[in-house]
Amino acid sequence: MTDQQKIEVLRDELRAHNYNYYVLDNPVISDYEFDLKLKELQVLEEKHPEFYDPSSPTLRVGGSITKNFETVVHSERMYSLDNSYSKDDLEDWEKRIQRILGDSNVEFTCELKYDGASINLSYENGIMVRAVTRGDGFQGDDVTTNVKTIRSVPLQLKGEFPLKFDIRGEIVLPFEGFAKMNAERVESGEEPYMNPRNTASGSLKLQDSSVVAQRPLDCLMYGLVGQNTGISTQWEMLEKAREWGFKIPSTAKLCNSTDEVLAFVDYWDTRRHDLPYETDGVVIKVNSLRQQEELGFTSKSPRWAMAYKFKAEQVATLLNEITYQVGRTGSITPVANLSPVLLAGTTVKRASLHNADQIAKFDIREGDTVFVEKGGEIIPKIVGVDFTKRSPDSEPTRYIEFCPECGTPLTRTEGDAKHYCTNYYGCPPQITGRIQHFISRKAMDIEGLGSETVEQLYQEGLITNYADLYTLTKEQLLPLERMADKSAENLVAGVAASIEIPFERVLFALGIRFVGETVAKKLAKAYKNIDALMKASVDELTQVNEIGERIAQSVVEFFKNEKNREIVARLKQYGLKFSLSEEQLENQTDKLKGMTLIVSGVFQSVSRDELKKMIEDNGGKVGSSISSKTAYLIAGDKMGPSKRSKAEQLGIPIISEKEFFEIIS
Ligand code: AMP
Ligand code: ZN
């Protein structure tokens, strides 16, 4: 087989596996096998940029950066939906429709209303060519690169499809993935996201598509746009789109009467809590497209569709006590301890109160009867107080002033809603929290050591920071309660083995505030070793793509601290990896260091995104407009004439893609 054939075969295989896994929810090979095949394809594609394919499964991992999202006008407006809140509303709507159509036999398709971010996908010859957000309904943002990373969006269609059409759907973040993302954020000292919907729409506008690729987004489709599709009903459209490879939830139902529609609404009002993603209602659509056309639109919504909104579930319960948790970074989170109550299918005992402002805003007090609601969030929230039930001798909540764990006075910086305990080295939950983070799976992944053992080792005075782990001996461990010979050995061996963990994960493990997994990777790539990173100033750090002021400050502060420097020095001495490996360095050079390059036009052997990634991998920056500081203009076909003349005017060298490859090779 030639390389080209191999590439084709791998692409087809991976497409099929993607579809099985993400659309059908029915994987036929292991994740490991899948990753191997993907790697193989990546290597071949890198070797042969001439076989570039805009729908290759390798695009799912992202990598290219979008600085500015282009505005695109929708081929047809993306309307809102009219809302109804009662069965009477729905019945009125149906009567209205029957009157306009002069027909009392109207069929309806009922679908769930998925709560996420709307998206319009354009397909040409079966290839996904563009993804645009709803925006104001008339025009939205081009987020194609990011949407390509969403596994359930087919990049290439199957079967027989119209040559050119748009299809619309909702990008959602399922609960499970959302919870996992939040757990990781909390681990790296960041605030958790509030709800899946905002996080889904926020994800579409991230600059770095590889970050989007890591988010477990899903795309559920509901509507086709385009003339001459040969389709005559909404129901048929859903079935056809499913055949072409789109993810269409099987929850939709064709209804012949108002009673059936109402039964569908009733059923899902409670059952929706079993779904893996958030829904906030039902969308009822006239099934016949011919009738839809006859009904047309009002100034803001189609007359042939209606949303029925579910009510957010709310219960009242007693708030027994407000307690305060201290996180790994010293952040204080107030928690409402409630009398257990059943809400949306689960028993709720606790709710987060977020911060002092939240408590003050609702004037929440111990002993109050409070209203608890479960919306898109996983943790229920308190949405108000039943003041009629407040006892006359109740007193306003006084937020704590001292750390409940170590007694240190709490501080609060401007612009931050949270209080912090700054006793970094003396506050027990901060000390153990940092060590627990250090050993966690995504950091040093130390086998034979768990969170509880960390607590135990700390209580016994054997460790006070993560560097101490590397001096533990079997003899020290054996006297501990529940510590058998074998487990002591495993622990010591696990710690010793961790020195093989690569630099970027060691950096993540250090637990620098705001330095999560992705940021750690970026910093490792940019600085290559810890010594360079420790010397970096805030200004230099913010030059690195996606590293903002806040992260930069935190990094500088961390390394300024004498104790932290001492711990890093000890870890180095124990043999942990504090620089990138040879292999990691190989694909990167400094050849373009300090240079800004402009990419313009269409290229033969690589995509623009790939070209941009190559620039960054070699230390350069991708600029957006030509100035006297531009080092090179890489010109492809169809480059705008104004760009060329501007570059000529300023004396900027204009080079071809070939010449660029020579420079970096
Ligand atoms: P609204 O924003 O409340 O006016 O509702 C309109 C939005 O509902 C559309 O822009 C869609 O993104 C979203 N939506 C979710 N599920 C569906 C569905 N099954 N059919 C149509 N629209 C839906
Ligand atoms: Zn404390």
GROMACS .gro file of C-alpha atoms in nm, residues 203-599:
model
  397
  203SER     CA    1  -1.616   2.707   2.450
  204LEU     CA    2  -1.706   2.795   2.091
  205LYS     CA    3  -1.530   3.127   2.125
  206LEU     CA    4  -1.202   3.000   2.268
  207GLN     CA    5  -0.900   3.095   2.062
  208ASP     CA    6  -0.718   2.767   2.098
  209SER     CA    7  -0.903   2.483   1.927
  210SER     CA    8  -0.702   2.220   2.113
  211VAL     CA    9  -0.862   2.339   2.435
  212VAL     CA   10  -1.205   2.307   2.273
  213ALA     CA   11  -1.109   1.956   2.163
  214GLN     CA   12  -1.061   1.856   2.525
  215ARG     CA   13  -1.410   1.965   2.621
  216PRO     CA   14  -1.668   1.689   2.596
  217LEU     CA   15  -1.908   1.886   2.376
  218ASP     CA   16  -2.186   1.721   2.183
  219CYS     CA   17  -2.391   1.846   1.889
  220LEU     CA   18  -2.761   1.757   1.852
  221MET     CA   19  -2.931   1.854   1.527
  222TYR     CA   20  -3.293   1.962   1.470
  223GLY     CA   21  -3.345   2.151   1.147
  224LEU     CA   22  -3.251   2.159   0.781
  225VAL     CA   23  -3.230   2.477   0.574
  226GLY     CA   24  -3.202   2.487   0.200
  227GLN     CA   25  -3.406   2.457  -0.117
  228ASN     CA   26  -3.460   2.143  -0.322
  229THR     CA   27  -3.368   1.897  -0.054
  230GLY     CA   28  -3.646   1.664  -0.170
  231ILE     CA   29  -3.779   1.636   0.183
  232SER     CA   30  -4.141   1.702   0.270
  233THR     CA   31  -4.175   1.672   0.647
  234GLN     CA   32  -3.981   1.760   0.962
  235TRP     CA   33  -3.994   1.396   1.065
  236GLU     CA   34  -3.848   1.279   0.735
  237MET     CA   35  -3.578   1.543   0.771
  238LEU     CA   36  -3.476   1.408   1.111
  239GLU     CA   37  -3.457   1.054   0.973
  240LYS     CA   38  -3.259   1.156   0.666
  241ALA     CA   39  -3.015   1.365   0.864
  242ARG     CA   40  -2.962   1.070   1.095
  243GLU     CA   41  -2.875   0.855   0.791
  244TRP     CA   42  -2.621   1.112   0.672
  245GLY     CA   43  -2.439   1.075   1.003
  246PHE     CA   44  -2.579   1.354   1.221
  247LYS     CA   45  -2.665   1.299   1.583
  248ILE     CA   46  -3.042   1.322   1.615
  249PRO     CA   47  -3.177   1.222   1.955
  250SER     CA   48  -3.424   0.937   1.936
  251THR     CA   49  -3.649   1.117   2.182
  252ALA     CA   50  -3.841   1.295   1.902
  253LYS     CA   51  -4.197   1.179   1.839
  254LEU     CA   52  -4.450   1.221   1.561
  255CYS     CA   53  -4.789   1.318   1.706
  256ASN     CA   54  -5.128   1.307   1.537
  257SER     CA   55  -5.331   1.491   1.795
  258THR     CA   56  -5.316   1.755   2.064
  259ASP     CA   57  -5.357   1.484   2.324
  260GLU     CA   58  -5.048   1.305   2.203
  261VAL     CA   59  -4.849   1.630   2.215
  262LEU     CA   60  -4.962   1.692   2.571
  263ALA     CA   61  -4.874   1.338   2.671
  264PHE     CA   62  -4.523   1.389   2.527
  265VAL     CA   63  -4.483   1.710   2.728
  266ASP     CA   64  -4.602   1.540   3.048
  267TYR     CA   65  -4.375   1.244   3.001
  268TRP     CA   66  -4.060   1.451   2.951
  269ASP     CA   67  -4.138   1.702   3.221
  270THR     CA   68  -4.021   1.440   3.472
  271ARG     CA   69  -3.818   1.202   3.259
  272ARG     CA   70  -3.581   1.471   3.131
  273HIS     CA   71  -3.378   1.429   3.448
  274ASP     CA   72  -3.265   1.091   3.317
  275LEU     CA   73  -3.111   1.247   3.006
  276PRO     CA   74  -2.734   1.303   2.997
  277TYR     CA   75  -2.771   1.670   2.900
  278GLU     CA   76  -2.980   1.968   2.999
  279THR     CA   77  -3.318   2.035   2.833
  280ASP     CA   78  -3.546   2.322   2.919
  281GLY     CA   79  -3.862   2.233   2.733
  282VAL     CA   80  -4.023   2.075   2.430
  283VAL     CA   81  -4.034   2.218   2.077
  284ILE     CA   82  -4.348   2.136   1.883
  285LYS     CA   83  -4.330   2.181   1.506
  286VAL     CA   84  -4.589   2.146   1.231
  287ASN     CA   85  -4.470   1.836   1.053
  288SER     CA   86  -4.549   1.918   0.689
  289LEU     CA   87  -4.294   2.154   0.535
  290ARG     CA   88  -4.558   2.270   0.287
  291GLN     CA   89  -4.782   2.373   0.576
  292GLN     CA   90  -4.483   2.535   0.746
  293GLU     CA   91  -4.430   2.748   0.440
  294GLU     CA   92  -4.793   2.849   0.436
  295LEU     CA   93  -4.777   2.954   0.800
  296GLY     CA   94  -4.455   3.153   0.766
  297PHE     CA   95  -4.294   3.375   1.026
  298THR     CA   96  -4.379   3.664   1.255
  299SER     CA   97  -4.115   3.933   1.298
  300LYS     CA   98  -3.923   3.715   1.541
  301SER     CA   99  -4.032   3.353   1.523
  302PRO     CA  100  -4.188   3.087   1.302
  303ARG     CA  101  -4.566   3.048   1.331
  304TRP     CA  102  -4.526   2.676   1.276
  305ALA     CA  103  -4.327   2.606   1.590
  306MET     CA  104  -4.380   2.655   1.961
  307ALA     CA  105  -4.161   2.596   2.263
  308TYR     CA  106  -4.318   2.467   2.580
  309LYS     CA  107  -4.095   2.560   2.873
  310PHE     CA  108  -4.054   2.330   3.169
  311LYS     CA  109  -4.067   2.496   3.505
  312ALA     CA  110  -3.742   2.483   3.699
  313GLU     CA  111  -3.805   2.262   3.999
  314GLN     CA  112  -3.802   2.436   4.332
  315VAL     CA  113  -3.854   2.324   4.689
  316ALA     CA  114  -3.842   2.489   5.029
  317THR     CA  115  -3.635   2.351   5.311
  318LEU     CA  116  -3.466   2.451   5.634
  319LEU     CA  117  -3.112   2.587   5.635
  320ASN     CA  118  -2.962   2.437   5.948
  321GLU     CA  119  -2.611   2.571   5.941
  322ILE     CA  120  -2.363   2.760   5.727
  323THR     CA  121  -2.019   2.601   5.730
  324TYR     CA  122  -1.699   2.704   5.554
  325GLN     CA  123  -1.465   2.493   5.345
  326VAL     CA  124  -1.100   2.573   5.286
  327GLY     CA  125  -0.969   2.469   4.945
  328ARG     CA  126  -0.620   2.376   4.834
  329THR     CA  127  -0.547   2.734   4.734
  330GLY     CA  128  -0.686   2.874   5.059
  331SER     CA  129  -1.013   2.989   4.904
  332ILE     CA  130  -1.309   2.985   5.138
  333THR     CA  131  -1.643   2.847   5.019
  334PRO     CA  132  -1.951   2.887   5.237
  335VAL     CA  133  -2.181   2.585   5.230
  336ALA     CA  134  -2.549   2.568   5.326
  337ASN     CA  135  -2.629   2.255   5.522
  338LEU     CA  136  -2.995   2.183   5.456
  339SER     CA  137  -3.260   1.956   5.597
  340PRO     CA  138  -3.257   1.676   5.336
  341VAL     CA  139  -3.519   1.730   5.069
  342LEU     CA  140  -3.611   1.559   4.741
  343LEU     CA  141  -3.550   1.773   4.432
  344ALA     CA  142  -3.556   1.668   4.066
  345GLY     CA  143  -3.507   1.306   4.159
  346THR     CA  144  -3.220   1.340   4.406
  347THR     CA  145  -3.193   1.410   4.777
  348VAL     CA  146  -3.033   1.746   4.841
  349LYS     CA  147  -2.850   1.810   5.168
  350ARG     CA  148  -2.609   2.083   5.080
  351ALA     CA  149  -2.592   2.382   4.850
  352SER     CA  150  -2.303   2.610   4.770
  353LEU     CA  151  -2.345   2.971   4.880
  354HIS     CA  152  -2.050   3.080   4.661
  355ASN     CA  153  -1.923   3.379   4.860
  356ALA     CA  154  -2.002   3.651   5.109
  357ASP     CA  155  -2.175   3.869   4.848
  358GLN     CA  156  -2.421   3.594   4.761
  359ILE     CA  157  -2.517   3.553   5.125
  360ALA     CA  158  -2.560   3.926   5.167
  361LYS     CA  159  -2.756   3.963   4.843
  362PHE     CA  160  -3.030   3.722   4.951
  363ASP     CA  161  -2.983   3.796   5.322
  364ILE     CA  162  -2.953   3.425   5.394
  365ARG     CA  163  -2.938   3.325   5.760
  366GLU     CA  164  -2.910   3.010   5.963
  367GLY     CA  165  -3.255   2.887   6.065
  368ASP     CA  166  -3.419   3.034   5.751
  369THR     CA  167  -3.652   2.842   5.527
  370VAL     CA  168  -3.491   2.878   5.186
  371PHE     CA  169  -3.598   2.801   4.830
  372VAL     CA  170  -3.369   2.560   4.652
  373GLU     CA  171  -3.370   2.524   4.276
  374LYS     CA  172  -3.204   2.290   4.032
  375GLY     CA  173  -3.154   2.443   3.692
  376GLY     CA  174  -2.869   2.371   3.455
  377GLU     CA  175  -2.630   2.345   3.746
  378ILE     CA  176  -2.537   2.022   3.910
  379ILE     CA  177  -2.509   2.172   4.255
  380PRO     CA  178  -2.848   2.310   4.353
  381LYS     CA  179  -2.864   2.676   4.434
  382ILE     CA  180  -3.051   2.884   4.685
  383VAL     CA  181  -3.271   3.131   4.502
  384GLY     CA  182  -3.439   3.304   4.792
  385VAL     CA  183  -3.561   3.308   5.149
  386ASP     CA  184  -3.917   3.257   5.272
  387PHE     CA  185  -3.925   3.568   5.490
  388THR     CA  186  -4.269   3.482   5.628
  389LYS     CA  187  -4.108   3.194   5.810
  390ARG     CA  188  -3.817   3.386   5.959
  391SER     CA  189  -3.803   3.384   6.335
  392PRO     CA  190  -3.813   3.730   6.500
  393ASP     CA  191  -3.485   3.679   6.682
  394SER     CA  192  -3.292   3.572   6.373
  395GLU     CA  193  -2.972   3.765   6.313
  396PRO     CA  194  -2.793   3.854   5.990
  397THR     CA  195  -2.514   3.616   5.892
  398ARG     CA  196  -2.173   3.743   5.992
  399TYR     CA  197  -1.920   3.611   5.749
  400ILE     CA  198  -1.623   3.449   5.917
  401GLU     CA  199  -1.313   3.664   5.959
  402PHE     CA  200  -1.070   3.390   6.050
  403CYS     CA  201  -0.979   3.065   5.880
  404PRO     CA  202  -1.187   2.786   6.036
  405GLU     CA  203  -0.890   2.550   6.005
  406CYS     CA  204  -0.594   2.754   6.127
  407GLY     CA  205  -0.729   3.079   6.267
  408THR     CA  206  -0.545   3.310   6.027
  409PRO     CA  207  -0.731   3.637   5.948
  410LEU     CA  208  -0.891   3.606   5.603
  411THR     CA  209  -0.810   3.844   5.320
  412ARG     CA  210  -1.000   3.949   5.017
  413THR     CA  211  -0.843   4.124   4.720
  414GLU     CA  212  -1.029   4.375   4.513
  415GLY     CA  213  -1.218   4.230   4.223
  416ASP     CA  214  -1.223   3.885   4.376
  417ALA     CA  215  -1.547   3.770   4.534
  418LYS     CA  216  -1.376   3.510   4.746
  419HIS     CA  217  -1.202   3.528   5.081
  420TYR     CA  218  -0.868   3.355   5.122
  421CYS     CA  219  -0.662   3.212   5.402
  422THR     CA  220  -0.306   3.315   5.318
  423ASN     CA  221  -0.137   3.082   5.563
  424TYR     CA  222   0.009   2.891   5.271
  425TYR     CA  223   0.252   2.678   5.469
  426GLY     CA  224   0.062   2.637   5.794
  427CYS     CA  225  -0.301   2.575   5.704
  428PRO     CA  226  -0.367   2.197   5.713
  429PRO     CA  227  -0.619   2.162   5.427
  430GLN     CA  228  -0.392   2.372   5.206
  431ILE     CA  229  -0.089   2.162   5.287
  432THR     CA  230  -0.260   1.827   5.234
  433GLY     CA  231  -0.460   1.963   4.940
  434ARG     CA  232  -0.141   2.055   4.756
  435ILE     CA  233   0.013   1.715   4.820
  436GLN     CA  234  -0.307   1.542   4.710
  437HIS     CA  235  -0.305   1.745   4.392
  438PHE     CA  236   0.061   1.659   4.335
  439ILE     CA  237  -0.001   1.284   4.349
  440SER     CA  238  -0.327   1.292   4.148
  441ARG     CA  239  -0.372   1.098   3.827
  442LYS     CA  240  -0.321   1.387   3.586
  443ALA     CA  241  -0.023   1.517   3.777
  444MET     CA  242   0.241   1.276   3.914
  445ASP     CA  243   0.000   0.981   3.915
  446ILE     CA  244   0.170   0.812   4.209
  447GLU     CA  245   0.059   0.453   4.247
  448GLY     CA  246   0.014   0.310   4.594
  449LEU     CA  247  -0.062   0.647   4.751
  450GLY     CA  248  -0.409   0.790   4.800
  451SER     CA  249  -0.564   1.102   4.952
  452GLU     CA  250  -0.635   0.939   5.285
  453THR     CA  251  -0.279   0.816   5.325
  454VAL     CA  252  -0.161   1.172   5.255
  455GLU     CA  253  -0.376   1.292   5.546
  456GLN     CA  254  -0.233   1.017   5.763
  457LEU     CA  255   0.128   1.092   5.670
  458TYR     CA  256   0.070   1.458   5.743
  459GLN     CA  257  -0.097   1.387   6.079
  460GLU     CA  258   0.195   1.167   6.176
  461GLY     CA  259   0.438   1.443   6.093
  462LEU     CA  260   0.610   1.248   5.818
  463ILE     CA  261   0.542   1.498   5.540
  464THR     CA  262   0.473   1.870   5.527
  465ASN     CA  263   0.519   1.922   5.154
  466TYR     CA  264   0.535   1.710   4.841
  467ALA     CA  265   0.913   1.701   4.828
  468ASP     CA  266   0.905   1.509   5.157
  469LEU     CA  267   0.741   1.218   4.974
  470TYR     CA  268   1.071   1.139   4.807
  471THR     CA  269   1.253   1.080   5.135
  472LEU     CA  270   0.996   0.842   5.286
  473THR     CA  271   1.135   0.500   5.375
  474LYS     CA  272   0.965   0.170   5.434
  475GLU     CA  273   1.084   0.172   5.796
  476GLN     CA  274   0.911   0.505   5.859
  477LEU     CA  275   0.586   0.380   5.710
  478LEU     CA  276   0.553   0.041   5.874
  479PRO     CA  277   0.453   0.163   6.224
  480LEU     CA  278   0.155   0.347   6.075
  481GLU     CA  279  -0.194   0.213   6.129
  482ARG     CA  280  -0.328  -0.005   5.845
  483MET     CA  281   0.010  -0.001   5.672
  484ALA     CA  282   0.109  -0.353   5.571
  485ASP     CA  283   0.451  -0.455   5.449
  486LYS     CA  284   0.335  -0.474   5.090
  487SER     CA  285   0.157  -0.137   5.090
  488ALA     CA  286   0.461   0.036   5.237
  489GLU     CA  287   0.675  -0.113   4.962
  490ASN     CA  288   0.425  -0.012   4.693
  491LEU     CA  289   0.415   0.341   4.823
  492VAL     CA  290   0.791   0.386   4.816
  493ALA     CA  291   0.812   0.223   4.473
  494GLY     CA  292   0.528   0.440   4.339
  495VAL     CA  293   0.701   0.756   4.455
  496ALA     CA  294   1.031   0.645   4.303
  497ALA     CA  295   0.868   0.561   3.970
  498SER     CA  296   0.715   0.907   3.943
  499ILE     CA  297   1.047   1.065   3.848
  500GLU     CA  298   0.975   0.952   3.491
  501ILE     CA  299   0.676   1.185   3.461
  502PRO     CA  300   0.737   1.445   3.187
  503PHE     CA  301   0.810   1.810   3.261
  504GLU     CA  302   0.471   1.957   3.172
  505ARG     CA  303   0.300   1.730   3.422
  506VAL     CA  304   0.553   1.803   3.694
  507LEU     CA  305   0.483   2.169   3.632
  508PHE     CA  306   0.110   2.108   3.666
  509ALA     CA  307   0.173   1.902   3.981
  510LEU     CA  308   0.344   2.194   4.157
  511GLY     CA  309  -0.003   2.338   4.207
  512ILE     CA  310   0.066   2.694   4.101
  513ARG     CA  311  -0.261   2.879   4.119
  514PHE     CA  312  -0.433   2.913   3.777
  515VAL     CA  313  -0.183   2.677   3.617
  516GLY     CA  314  -0.404   2.392   3.503
  517GLU     CA  315  -0.307   2.111   3.270
  518THR     CA  316  -0.331   2.314   2.951
  519VAL     CA  317  -0.149   2.618   3.083
  520ALA     CA  318   0.127   2.393   3.218
  521LYS     CA  319   0.169   2.244   2.871
  522LYS     CA  320   0.189   2.589   2.714
  523LEU     CA  321   0.446   2.709   2.964
  524ALA     CA  322   0.657   2.394   2.930
  525LYS     CA  323   0.654   2.430   2.555
  526ALA     CA  324   0.742   2.798   2.563
  527TYR     CA  325   1.016   2.785   2.827
  528LYS     CA  326   1.144   2.429   2.780
  529ASN     CA  327   1.289   2.408   3.132
  530ILE     CA  328   1.215   2.529   3.481
  531ASP     CA  329   1.517   2.758   3.511
  532ALA     CA  330   1.403   2.967   3.219
  533LEU     CA  331   1.050   2.975   3.354
  534MET     CA  332   1.165   3.080   3.701
  535LYS     CA  333   1.345   3.377   3.552
  536ALA     CA  334   1.050   3.496   3.342
  537SER     CA  335   0.886   3.827   3.426
  538VAL     CA  336   0.515   3.900   3.410
  539ASP     CA  337   0.568   4.087   3.083
  540GLU     CA  338   0.753   3.800   2.922
  541LEU     CA  339   0.500   3.547   3.039
  542THR     CA  340   0.209   3.736   2.890
  543GLN     CA  341   0.384   3.716   2.552
  544VAL     CA  342   0.304   3.346   2.551
  545ASN     CA  343  -0.016   3.267   2.368
  546GLU     CA  344  -0.321   3.258   2.598
  547ILE     CA  345  -0.123   3.341   2.910
  548GLY     CA  346  -0.295   3.636   3.071
  549GLU     CA  347  -0.192   3.881   3.339
  550ARG     CA  348  -0.354   3.679   3.617
  551ILE     CA  349  -0.171   3.356   3.537
  552ALA     CA  350   0.157   3.540   3.482
  553GLN     CA  351   0.132   3.713   3.820
  554SER     CA  352   0.064   3.386   3.992
  555VAL     CA  353   0.362   3.212   3.829
  556VAL     CA  354   0.600   3.492   3.921
  557GLU     CA  355   0.472   3.500   4.277
  558PHE     CA  356   0.510   3.126   4.314
  559PHE     CA  357   0.876   3.127   4.214
  560LYS     CA  358   0.954   3.440   4.410
  561ASN     CA  359   0.872   3.251   4.727
  562GLU     CA  360   1.190   3.121   4.889
  563LYS     CA  361   1.025   2.808   5.025
  564ASN     CA  362   0.885   2.713   4.685
  565ARG     CA  363   1.229   2.757   4.529
  566GLU     CA  364   1.375   2.536   4.795
  567ILE     CA  365   1.116   2.264   4.730
  568VAL     CA  366   1.176   2.280   4.354
  569ALA     CA  367   1.551   2.252   4.416
  570ARG     CA  368   1.493   1.944   4.631
  571LEU     CA  369   1.267   1.783   4.369
  572LYS     CA  370   1.534   1.844   4.109
  573GLN     CA  371   1.788   1.675   4.330
  574TYR     CA  372   1.557   1.372   4.361
  575GLY     CA  373   1.562   1.342   3.982
  576LEU     CA  374   1.225   1.476   3.872
  577LYS     CA  375   1.207   1.602   3.516
  578PHE     CA  376   1.234   1.978   3.496
  579SER     CA  377   1.293   2.015   3.124
  580LEU     CA  378   1.140   1.888   2.801
  581SER     CA  379   1.279   1.562   2.663
  582GLU     CA  380   1.497   1.546   2.352
  583GLU     CA  381   1.208   1.403   2.159
  584GLN     CA  382   0.975   1.683   2.263
  585LEU     CA  383   1.237   1.939   2.163
  586GLU     CA  384   1.295   1.787   1.823
  587ASN     CA  385   0.975   1.916   1.665
  588GLN     CA  386   1.039   2.263   1.794
  589THR     CA  387   1.299   2.520   1.712
  590ASP     CA  388   1.377   2.877   1.802
  591LYS     CA  389   1.436   2.966   1.440
  592LEU     CA  390   1.159   3.225   1.433
  593LYS     CA  391   1.214   3.362   1.781
  594GLY     CA  392   1.115   3.724   1.811
  595MET     CA  393   0.965   3.730   1.462
  596THR     CA  394   0.610   3.803   1.360
  597LEU     CA  395   0.492   3.643   1.037
  598ILE     CA  396   0.181   3.710   0.833
  599VAL     CA  397   0.000   3.435   0.647
   0.00000   0.00000   0.00000
